[in-house]
Tab-separated table of C-alpha atoms in Angstrom:
chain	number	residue	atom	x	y	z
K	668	UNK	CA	114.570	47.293	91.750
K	669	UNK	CA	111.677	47.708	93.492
K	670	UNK	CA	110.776	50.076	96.156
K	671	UNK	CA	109.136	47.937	99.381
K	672	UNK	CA	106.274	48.807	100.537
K	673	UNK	CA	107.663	49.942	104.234
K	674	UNK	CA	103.923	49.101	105.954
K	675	UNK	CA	103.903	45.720	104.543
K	676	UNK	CA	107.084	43.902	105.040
K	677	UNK	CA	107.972	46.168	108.347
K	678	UNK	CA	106.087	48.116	110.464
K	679	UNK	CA	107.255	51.670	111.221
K	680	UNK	CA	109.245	51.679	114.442
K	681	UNK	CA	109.509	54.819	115.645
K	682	UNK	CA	112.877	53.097	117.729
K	683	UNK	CA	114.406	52.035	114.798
K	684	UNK	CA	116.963	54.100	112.965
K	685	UNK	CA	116.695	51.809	110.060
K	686	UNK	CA	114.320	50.483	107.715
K	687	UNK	CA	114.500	48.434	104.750
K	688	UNK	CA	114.171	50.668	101.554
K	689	UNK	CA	114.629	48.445	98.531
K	690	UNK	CA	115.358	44.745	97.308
K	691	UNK	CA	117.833	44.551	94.867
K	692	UNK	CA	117.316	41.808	91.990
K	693	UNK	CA	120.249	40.424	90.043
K	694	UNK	CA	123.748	38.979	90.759
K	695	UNK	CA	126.083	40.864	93.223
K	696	UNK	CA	128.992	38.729	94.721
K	697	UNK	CA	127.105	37.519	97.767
K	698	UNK	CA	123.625	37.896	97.073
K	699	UNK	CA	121.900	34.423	96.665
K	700	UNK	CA	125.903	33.019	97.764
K	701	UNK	CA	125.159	30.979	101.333
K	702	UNK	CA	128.192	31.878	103.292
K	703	UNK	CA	127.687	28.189	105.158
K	704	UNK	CA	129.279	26.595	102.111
K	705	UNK	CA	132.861	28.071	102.172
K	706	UNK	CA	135.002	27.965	104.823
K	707	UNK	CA	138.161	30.523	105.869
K	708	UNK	CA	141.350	29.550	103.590
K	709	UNK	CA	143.573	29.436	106.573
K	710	UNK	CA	143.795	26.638	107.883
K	711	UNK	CA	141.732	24.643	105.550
K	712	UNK	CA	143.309	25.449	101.668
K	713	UNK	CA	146.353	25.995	102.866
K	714	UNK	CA	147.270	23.434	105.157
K	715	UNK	CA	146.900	20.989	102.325
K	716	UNK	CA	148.291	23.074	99.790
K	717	UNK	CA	151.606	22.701	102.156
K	718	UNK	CA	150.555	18.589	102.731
K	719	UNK	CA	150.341	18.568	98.937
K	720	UNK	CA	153.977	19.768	98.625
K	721	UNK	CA	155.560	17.568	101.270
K	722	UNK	CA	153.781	14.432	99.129
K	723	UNK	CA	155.037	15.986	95.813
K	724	UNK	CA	158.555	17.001	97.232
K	725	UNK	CA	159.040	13.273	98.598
K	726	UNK	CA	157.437	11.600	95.729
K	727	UNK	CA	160.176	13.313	93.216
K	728	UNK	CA	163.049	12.790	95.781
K	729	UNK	CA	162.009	8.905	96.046
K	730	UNK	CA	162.081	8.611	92.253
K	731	UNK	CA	165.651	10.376	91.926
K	732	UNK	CA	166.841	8.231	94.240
K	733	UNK	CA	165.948	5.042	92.608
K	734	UNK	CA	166.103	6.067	89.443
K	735	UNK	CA	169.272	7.759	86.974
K	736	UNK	CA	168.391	10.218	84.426
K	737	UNK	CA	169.448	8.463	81.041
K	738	UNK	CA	172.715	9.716	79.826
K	739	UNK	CA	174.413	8.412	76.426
K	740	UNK	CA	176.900	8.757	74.515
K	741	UNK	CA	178.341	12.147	73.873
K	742	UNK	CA	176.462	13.293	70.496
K	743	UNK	CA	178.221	12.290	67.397
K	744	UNK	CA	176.732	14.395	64.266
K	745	UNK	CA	178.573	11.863	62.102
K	746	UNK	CA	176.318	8.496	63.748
K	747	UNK	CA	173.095	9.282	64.172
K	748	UNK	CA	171.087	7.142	66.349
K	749	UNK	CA	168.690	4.107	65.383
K	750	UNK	CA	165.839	4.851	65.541
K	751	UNK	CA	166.165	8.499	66.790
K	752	UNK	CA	163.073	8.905	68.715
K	753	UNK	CA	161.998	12.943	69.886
K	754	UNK	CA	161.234	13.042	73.261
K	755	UNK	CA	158.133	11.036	74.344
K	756	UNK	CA	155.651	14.070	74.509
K	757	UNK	CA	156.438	14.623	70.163
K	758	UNK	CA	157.198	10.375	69.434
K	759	UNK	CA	152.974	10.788	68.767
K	760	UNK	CA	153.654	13.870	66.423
K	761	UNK	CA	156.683	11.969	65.047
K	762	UNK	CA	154.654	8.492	64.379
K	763	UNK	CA	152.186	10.577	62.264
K	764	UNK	CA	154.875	11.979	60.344
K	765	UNK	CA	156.038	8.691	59.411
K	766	UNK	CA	152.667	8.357	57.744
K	767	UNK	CA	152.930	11.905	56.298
K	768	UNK	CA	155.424	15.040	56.720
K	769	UNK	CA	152.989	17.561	56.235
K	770	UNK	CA	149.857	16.328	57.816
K	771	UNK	CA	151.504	14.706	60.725
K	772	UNK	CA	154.232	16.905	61.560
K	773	UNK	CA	152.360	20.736	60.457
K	774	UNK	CA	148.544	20.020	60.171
K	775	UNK	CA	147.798	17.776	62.970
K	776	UNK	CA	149.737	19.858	65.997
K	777	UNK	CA	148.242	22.749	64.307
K	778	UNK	CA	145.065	22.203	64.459
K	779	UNK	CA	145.414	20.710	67.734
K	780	UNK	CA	146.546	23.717	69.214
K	781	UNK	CA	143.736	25.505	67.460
K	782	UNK	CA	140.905	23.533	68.474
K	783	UNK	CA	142.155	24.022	72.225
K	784	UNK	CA	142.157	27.360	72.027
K	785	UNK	CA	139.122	27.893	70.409
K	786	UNK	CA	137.312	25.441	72.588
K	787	UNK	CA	136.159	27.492	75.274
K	788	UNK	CA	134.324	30.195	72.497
K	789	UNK	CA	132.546	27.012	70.274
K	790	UNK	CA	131.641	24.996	73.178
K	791	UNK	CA	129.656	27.325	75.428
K	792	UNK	CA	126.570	25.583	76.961
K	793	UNK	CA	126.651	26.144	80.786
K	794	UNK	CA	125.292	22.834	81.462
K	795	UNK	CA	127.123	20.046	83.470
K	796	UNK	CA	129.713	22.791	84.561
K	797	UNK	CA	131.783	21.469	87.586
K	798	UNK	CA	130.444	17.802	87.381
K	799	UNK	CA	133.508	15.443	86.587
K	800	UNK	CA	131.644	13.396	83.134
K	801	UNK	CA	128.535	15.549	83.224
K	802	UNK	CA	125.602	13.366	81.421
K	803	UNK	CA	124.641	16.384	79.654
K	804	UNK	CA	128.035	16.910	78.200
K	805	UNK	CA	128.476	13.069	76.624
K	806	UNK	CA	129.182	14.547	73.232
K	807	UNK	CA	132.115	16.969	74.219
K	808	UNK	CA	132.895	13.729	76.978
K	809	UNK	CA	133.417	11.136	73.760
K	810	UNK	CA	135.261	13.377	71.199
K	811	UNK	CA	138.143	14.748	74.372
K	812	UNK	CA	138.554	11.070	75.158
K	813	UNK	CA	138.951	10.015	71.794
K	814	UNK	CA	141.359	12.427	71.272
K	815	UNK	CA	143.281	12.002	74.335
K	816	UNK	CA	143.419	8.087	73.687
K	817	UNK	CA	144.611	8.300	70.450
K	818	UNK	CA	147.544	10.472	71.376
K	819	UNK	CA	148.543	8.191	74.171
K	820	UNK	CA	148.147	5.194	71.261
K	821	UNK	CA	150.464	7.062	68.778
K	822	UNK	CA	152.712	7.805	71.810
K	823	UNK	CA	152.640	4.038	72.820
K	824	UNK	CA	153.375	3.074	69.319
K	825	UNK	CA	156.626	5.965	68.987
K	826	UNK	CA	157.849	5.449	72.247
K	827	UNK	CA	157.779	1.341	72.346
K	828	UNK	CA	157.008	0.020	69.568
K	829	UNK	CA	159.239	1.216	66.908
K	830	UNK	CA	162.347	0.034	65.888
K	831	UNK	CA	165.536	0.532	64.094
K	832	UNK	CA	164.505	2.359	60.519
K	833	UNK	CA	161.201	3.555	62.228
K	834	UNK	CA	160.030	-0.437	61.853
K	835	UNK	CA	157.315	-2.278	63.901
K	836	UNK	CA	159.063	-4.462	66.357
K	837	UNK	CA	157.923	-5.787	69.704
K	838	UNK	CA	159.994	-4.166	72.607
K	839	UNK	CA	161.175	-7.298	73.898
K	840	UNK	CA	162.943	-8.073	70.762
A	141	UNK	CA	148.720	64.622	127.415
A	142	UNK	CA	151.533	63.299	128.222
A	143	UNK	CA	153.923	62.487	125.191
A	144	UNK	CA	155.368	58.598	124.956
A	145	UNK	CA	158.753	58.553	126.231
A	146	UNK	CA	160.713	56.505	123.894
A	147	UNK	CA	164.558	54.937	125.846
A	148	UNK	CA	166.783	53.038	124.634
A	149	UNK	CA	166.227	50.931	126.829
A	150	UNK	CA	162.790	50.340	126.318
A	151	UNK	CA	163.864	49.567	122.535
A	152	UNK	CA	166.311	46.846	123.826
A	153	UNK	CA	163.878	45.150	125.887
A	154	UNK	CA	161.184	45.322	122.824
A	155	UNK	CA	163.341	44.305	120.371
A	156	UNK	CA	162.111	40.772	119.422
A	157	UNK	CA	158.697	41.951	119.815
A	158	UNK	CA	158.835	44.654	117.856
A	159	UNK	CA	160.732	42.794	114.692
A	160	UNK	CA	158.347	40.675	114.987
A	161	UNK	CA	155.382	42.769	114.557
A	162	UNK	CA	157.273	45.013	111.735
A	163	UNK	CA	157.414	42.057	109.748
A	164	UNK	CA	154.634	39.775	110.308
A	165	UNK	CA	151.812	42.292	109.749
A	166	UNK	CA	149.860	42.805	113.168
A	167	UNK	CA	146.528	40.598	113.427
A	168	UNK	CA	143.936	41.602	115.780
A	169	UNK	CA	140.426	40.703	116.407
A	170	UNK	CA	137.904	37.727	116.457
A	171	UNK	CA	139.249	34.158	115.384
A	172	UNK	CA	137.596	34.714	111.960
A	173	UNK	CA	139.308	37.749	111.188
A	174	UNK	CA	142.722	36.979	112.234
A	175	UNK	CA	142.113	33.645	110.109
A	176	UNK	CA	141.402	35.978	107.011
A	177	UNK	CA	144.074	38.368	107.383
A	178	UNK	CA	146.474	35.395	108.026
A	179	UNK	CA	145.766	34.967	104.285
A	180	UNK	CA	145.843	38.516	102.507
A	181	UNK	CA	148.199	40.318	104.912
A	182	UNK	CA	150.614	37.438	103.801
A	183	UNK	CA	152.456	38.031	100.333
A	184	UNK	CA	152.571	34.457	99.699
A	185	UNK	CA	149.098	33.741	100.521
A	186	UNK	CA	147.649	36.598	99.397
A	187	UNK	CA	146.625	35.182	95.892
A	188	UNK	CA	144.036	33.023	97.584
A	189	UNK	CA	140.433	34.697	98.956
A	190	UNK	CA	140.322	34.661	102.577
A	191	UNK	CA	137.290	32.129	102.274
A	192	UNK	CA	136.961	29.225	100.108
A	193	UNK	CA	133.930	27.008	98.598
A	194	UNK	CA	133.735	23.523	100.003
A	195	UNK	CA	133.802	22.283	96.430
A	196	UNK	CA	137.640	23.577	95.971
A	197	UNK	CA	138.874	21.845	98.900
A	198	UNK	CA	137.752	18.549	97.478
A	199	UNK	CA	140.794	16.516	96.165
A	200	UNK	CA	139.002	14.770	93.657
A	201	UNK	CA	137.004	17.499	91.917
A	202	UNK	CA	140.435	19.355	91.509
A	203	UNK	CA	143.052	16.163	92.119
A	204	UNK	CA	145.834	18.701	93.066
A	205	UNK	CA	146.636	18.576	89.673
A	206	UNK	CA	147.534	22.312	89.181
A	207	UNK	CA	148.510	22.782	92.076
A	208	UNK	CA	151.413	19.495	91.736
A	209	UNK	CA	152.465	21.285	88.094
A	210	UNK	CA	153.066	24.942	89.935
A	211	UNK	CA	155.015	22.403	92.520
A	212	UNK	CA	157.113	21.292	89.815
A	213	UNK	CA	157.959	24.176	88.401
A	214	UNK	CA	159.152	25.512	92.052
A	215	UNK	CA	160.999	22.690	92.503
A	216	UNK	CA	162.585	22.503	88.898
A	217	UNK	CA	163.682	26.773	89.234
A	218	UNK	CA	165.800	25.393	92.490
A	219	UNK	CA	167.157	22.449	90.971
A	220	UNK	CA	167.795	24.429	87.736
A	221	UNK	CA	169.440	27.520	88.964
A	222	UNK	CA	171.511	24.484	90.954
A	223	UNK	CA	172.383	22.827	87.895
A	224	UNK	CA	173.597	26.214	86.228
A	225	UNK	CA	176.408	26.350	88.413
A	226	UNK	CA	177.756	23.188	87.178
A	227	UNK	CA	176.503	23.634	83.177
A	228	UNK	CA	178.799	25.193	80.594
A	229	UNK	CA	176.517	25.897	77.253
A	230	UNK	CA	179.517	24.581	75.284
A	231	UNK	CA	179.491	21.762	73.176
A	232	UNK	CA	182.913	21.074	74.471
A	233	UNK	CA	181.954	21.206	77.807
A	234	UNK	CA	178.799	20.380	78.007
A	235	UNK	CA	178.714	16.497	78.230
A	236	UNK	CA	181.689	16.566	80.510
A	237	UNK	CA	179.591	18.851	82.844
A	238	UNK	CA	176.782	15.706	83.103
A	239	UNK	CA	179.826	13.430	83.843
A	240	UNK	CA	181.300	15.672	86.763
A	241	UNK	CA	177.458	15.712	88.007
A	242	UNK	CA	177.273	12.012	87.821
A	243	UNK	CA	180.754	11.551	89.535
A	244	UNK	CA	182.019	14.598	90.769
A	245	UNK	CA	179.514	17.019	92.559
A	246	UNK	CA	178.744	16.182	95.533
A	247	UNK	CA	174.897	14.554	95.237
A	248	UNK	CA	174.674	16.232	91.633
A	249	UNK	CA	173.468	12.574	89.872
A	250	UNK	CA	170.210	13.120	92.501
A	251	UNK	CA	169.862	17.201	91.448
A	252	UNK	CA	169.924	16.044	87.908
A	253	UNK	CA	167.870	13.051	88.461
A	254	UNK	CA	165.430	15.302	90.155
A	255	UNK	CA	165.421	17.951	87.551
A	256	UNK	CA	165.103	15.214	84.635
A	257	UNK	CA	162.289	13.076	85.906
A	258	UNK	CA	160.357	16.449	87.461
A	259	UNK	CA	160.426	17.835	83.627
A	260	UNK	CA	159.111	14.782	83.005
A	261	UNK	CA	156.416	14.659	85.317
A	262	UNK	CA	155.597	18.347	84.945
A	263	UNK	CA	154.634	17.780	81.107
A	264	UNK	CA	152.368	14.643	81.984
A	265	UNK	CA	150.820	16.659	85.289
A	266	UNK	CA	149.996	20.074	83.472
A	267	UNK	CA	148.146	17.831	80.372
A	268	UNK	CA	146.469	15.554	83.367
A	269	UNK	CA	144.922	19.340	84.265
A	270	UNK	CA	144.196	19.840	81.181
A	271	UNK	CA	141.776	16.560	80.892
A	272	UNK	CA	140.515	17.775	84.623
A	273	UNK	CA	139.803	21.045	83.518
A	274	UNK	CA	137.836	19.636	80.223
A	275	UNK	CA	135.980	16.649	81.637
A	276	UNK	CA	134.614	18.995	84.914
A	277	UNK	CA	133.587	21.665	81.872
A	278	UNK	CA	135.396	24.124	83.593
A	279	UNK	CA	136.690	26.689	80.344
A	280	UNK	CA	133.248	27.418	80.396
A	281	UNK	CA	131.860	31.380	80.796
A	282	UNK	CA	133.549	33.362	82.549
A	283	UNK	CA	136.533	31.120	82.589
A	284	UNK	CA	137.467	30.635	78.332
A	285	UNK	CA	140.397	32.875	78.515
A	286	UNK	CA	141.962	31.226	81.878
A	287	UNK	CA	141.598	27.997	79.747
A	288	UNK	CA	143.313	29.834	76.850
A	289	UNK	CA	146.457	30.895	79.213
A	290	UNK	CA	146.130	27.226	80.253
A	291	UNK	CA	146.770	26.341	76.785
A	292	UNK	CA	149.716	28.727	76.892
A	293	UNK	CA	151.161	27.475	79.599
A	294	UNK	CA	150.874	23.596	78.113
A	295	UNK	CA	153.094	25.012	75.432
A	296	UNK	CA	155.421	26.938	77.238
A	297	UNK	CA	155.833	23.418	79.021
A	298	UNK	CA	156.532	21.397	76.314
A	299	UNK	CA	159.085	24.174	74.919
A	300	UNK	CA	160.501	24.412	78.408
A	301	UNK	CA	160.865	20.677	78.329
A	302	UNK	CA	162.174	20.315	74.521
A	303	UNK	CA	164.822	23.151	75.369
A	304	UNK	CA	166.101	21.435	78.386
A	305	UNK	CA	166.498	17.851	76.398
A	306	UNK	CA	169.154	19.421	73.914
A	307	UNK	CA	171.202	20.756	77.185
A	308	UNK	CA	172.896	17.037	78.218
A	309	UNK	CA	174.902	16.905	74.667
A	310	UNK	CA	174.424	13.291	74.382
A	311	UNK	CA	173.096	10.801	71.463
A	312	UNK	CA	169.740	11.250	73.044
A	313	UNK	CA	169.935	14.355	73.420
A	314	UNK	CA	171.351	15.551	69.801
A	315	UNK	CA	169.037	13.200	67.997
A	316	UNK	CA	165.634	14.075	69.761
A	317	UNK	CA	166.344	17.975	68.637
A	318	UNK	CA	167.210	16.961	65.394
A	319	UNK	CA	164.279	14.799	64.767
A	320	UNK	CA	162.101	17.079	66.586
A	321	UNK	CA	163.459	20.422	64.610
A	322	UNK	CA	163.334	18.498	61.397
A	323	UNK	CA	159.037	18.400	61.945
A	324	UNK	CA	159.400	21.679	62.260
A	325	UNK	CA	160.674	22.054	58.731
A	326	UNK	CA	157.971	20.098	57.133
A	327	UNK	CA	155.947	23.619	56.980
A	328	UNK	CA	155.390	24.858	53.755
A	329	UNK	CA	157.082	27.711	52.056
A	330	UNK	CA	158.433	28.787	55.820
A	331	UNK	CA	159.531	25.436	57.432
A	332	UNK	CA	163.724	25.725	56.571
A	333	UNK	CA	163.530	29.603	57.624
A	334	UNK	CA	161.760	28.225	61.232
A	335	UNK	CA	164.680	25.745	61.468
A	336	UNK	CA	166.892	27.924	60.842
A	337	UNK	CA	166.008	30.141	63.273
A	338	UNK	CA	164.767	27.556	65.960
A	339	UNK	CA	168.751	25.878	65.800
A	340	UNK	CA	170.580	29.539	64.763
A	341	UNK	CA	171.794	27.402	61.789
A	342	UNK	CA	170.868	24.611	59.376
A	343	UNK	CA	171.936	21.738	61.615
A	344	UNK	CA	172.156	21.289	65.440
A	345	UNK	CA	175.519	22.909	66.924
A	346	UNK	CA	177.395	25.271	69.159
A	347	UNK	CA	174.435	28.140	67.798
A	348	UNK	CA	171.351	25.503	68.524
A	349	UNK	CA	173.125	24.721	72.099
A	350	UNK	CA	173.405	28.072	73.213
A	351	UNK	CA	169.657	29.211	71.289
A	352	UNK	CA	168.239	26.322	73.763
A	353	UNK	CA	169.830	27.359	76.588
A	354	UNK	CA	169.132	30.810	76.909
A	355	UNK	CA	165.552	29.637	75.884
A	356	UNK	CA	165.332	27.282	78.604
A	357	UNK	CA	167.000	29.356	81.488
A	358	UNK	CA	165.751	33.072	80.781
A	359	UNK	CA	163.275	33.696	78.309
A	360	UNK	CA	160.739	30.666	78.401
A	361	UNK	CA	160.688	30.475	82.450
A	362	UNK	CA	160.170	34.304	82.349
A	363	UNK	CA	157.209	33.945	80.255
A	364	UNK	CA	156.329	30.972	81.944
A	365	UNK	CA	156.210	33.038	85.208
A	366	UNK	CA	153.619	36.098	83.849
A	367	UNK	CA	151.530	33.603	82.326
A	368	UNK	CA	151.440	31.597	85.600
A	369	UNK	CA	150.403	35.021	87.501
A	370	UNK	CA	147.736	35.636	85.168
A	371	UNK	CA	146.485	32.169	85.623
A	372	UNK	CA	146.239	32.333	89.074
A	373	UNK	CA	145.211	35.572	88.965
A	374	UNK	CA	142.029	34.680	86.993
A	375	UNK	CA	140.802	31.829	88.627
A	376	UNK	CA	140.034	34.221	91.662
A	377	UNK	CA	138.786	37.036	89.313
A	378	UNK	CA	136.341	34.292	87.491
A	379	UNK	CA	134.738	33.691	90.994
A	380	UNK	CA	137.413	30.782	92.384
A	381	UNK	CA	137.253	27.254	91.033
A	382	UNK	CA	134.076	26.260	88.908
A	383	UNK	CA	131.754	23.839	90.770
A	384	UNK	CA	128.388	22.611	90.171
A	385	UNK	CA	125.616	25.734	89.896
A	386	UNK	CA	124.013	26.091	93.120
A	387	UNK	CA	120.535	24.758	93.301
């Protein structure tokens, strides 16, 4: 903090009541913040939050009208299914256990869900923060995108392209 | 000073007025300020600041993609709490439930259709916000933990989800929990006890059925709910969505 010098930056007045006493360095919530760049939340944000929810709300009425939730047979423990697939969101978790029980179906989601949670505390640079592919962030860009694509792939594979006795087959066989 | 003289009649003549202003909290002042406290003198809106950056309003920075999975969830309590008045937990029942939706209940093929595919799109819309979230760098400082609810929340979605697929009682249904459980048993040491206590048994019956339901309509949306609030919570406490660093 430093204490202005009064004579320099202002005059005396002897009609003011005021005068400045001190700049403050550092972050506070609006210092350096130019209040030109935001704008009040009603009506802007929430005017489309509402538009958003009419698109959303029509969008999921349209599909329930065109399409039927599947419904099968009532469940028989006696006759299981072939193949019996997990729901689409584990078939990727499901086609690496049919390489291996223990990697696939424990060490894989594991660490997974460990390496997401951990992210945010190994991967710290600031740099590149709120810029959608940042240049500077190419590395962390590649290795999200390779694991993204490879669980759609082993999803792909599980979902479509797996037959009876968990066999390749083409799904318009 | 004279005191206010309060009539009946005065009352009567008031009344819409003054129900109005008892519930709707009064907003006086310039544009600007009724604008903000339109925002936090309203319980619904009062989550959100009373100003906004630019950068949040833009659809793609953000895509709506949070925003369309809280949607989701709204709309799949409604048709849920719907569907419970219809659903016996009951492995007798249950499948003949679906059938009296499908053919019996008035438009109850289009609440489960709606429930079913917005399950569906919930899943694929929360992990879309995940990729958003990573590719813009948002989790970084001071937003790692919201990304660690985040994380949370993907989880309790794919529970809420896996939960809800046993509920039907069909082929589908049965066979996707028992394939599903069965990874869970692949654990060492621990992986028959997790079964066990994941289906309430060593197989999936009457125990798994009612485990999954009172999973998937009490305890998972409850949690689902406080994690949500801290979520949303944060974002605001973390200084609002991330955008680029000013220049």
């Amino acid at each position: 903090m430093h204490v202005a010098k009064k004579e320099e930056i202002f005059p005396i007045d002897p009609n003011k009541t005021y005068s400045l006493m001190a700049i403050v360095e550092g972050d506070s919530l609006q210092v350096d913040k130019d209040p030109g760049d935001t704008v009040s939340s009603w009506p802007n944000l929430v005017l489309r939050e509402l538009l958003l929810f009419l698109v959303v709300g029509i969008a999921v009425v349209a599909v329930s009208l065109l399409f039927n939730a599947p419904l099968e047979e009532p469940a028989n423990a006696l006759h299981s299914t072939n193949p019996a697939k997990a729901p689409w969101y584990f078939v990727g978790i499901q086609e690496l256990v049919s390489y291996s029980a223990f990697l696939g179906g424990i060490v894989a989601p594991a660490g997974i869900v460990l390496s997401l949670l951990f992210l945010p505390y190994l991967d710290r640079n600031p740099a590149g923060v709120g810029v959608w592919f940042a240049k500077e962030r190419r590395v962390a860009t590649t290795l999200f995108t390779v694991f993204v694509v490879s669980m759609l792939v082993l999803i792909v594979i599980g979902q479509f392209l797996r037959g009876p006795n968990w066999t390749l087959y083409l799904p318009w066989k | 000073m004279s005191a206010t003289v309060y009539t009946i009649r005065d009352s009567i003549k008031n009344l819409p007025k003054n129900i109005r202003s008892s519930v709707v909290r009064p907003v006086e002042g310039t544009q600007e300020q009724a604008r903000a406290a339109a925002v936090f003198g309203n319980v619904f809106l009062h989550i959100h600041p009373a100003r906004v950056h630019e950068n949040s309003l833009r659809f793609s920075y953000t895509l709506g993609l949070g925003l369309i999975s809280f949607y989701l969830f709204l709309i799949l309590s409604v048709s849920g709490t719907l569907l419970m008045f219809y659903y016996t937990p009951s492995t007798q029942l249950a499948y003949h439930n679906m059938k009296d939706l499908e053919y019996v209940v008035s438009f109850g093929v289009i609440l489960r259709n709606i429930h079913r595919w917005s399950a569906h799109a919930m899943v694929a819309c929360v992990f879309l916000h995940m990729c958003r979230v990573f590719y813009t760098g948002s989790y970084k400082a001071p937003r790692e933990f919201n990304w660690v609810v985040g994380v949370c929340l993907l989880l309790m979605t794919l529970f809420l989800s896996f939960t809800g697929y046993l509920l039907p009682w069909d082929q589908l249904a049965f066979w996707a929990i028992t394939v599903g459980s069965n990874i869970a048993a692949y654990a060492p040491w621990i992986g028959e006890k997790i079964r066990f206590v994941i289906l309430g048994g060593n197989e999936v019956g009457q125990m798994a059925l009612i485990r999954f339901y009172v999973l998937h309509v009490a305890l998972l949306p409850v949690v689902a709910l406080i994690l949500m609030g801290i979520h949303f919570w944060r974002i605001r406490k973390d200084g609002g969505l991330s955008r680029p660093a000013a220049e």
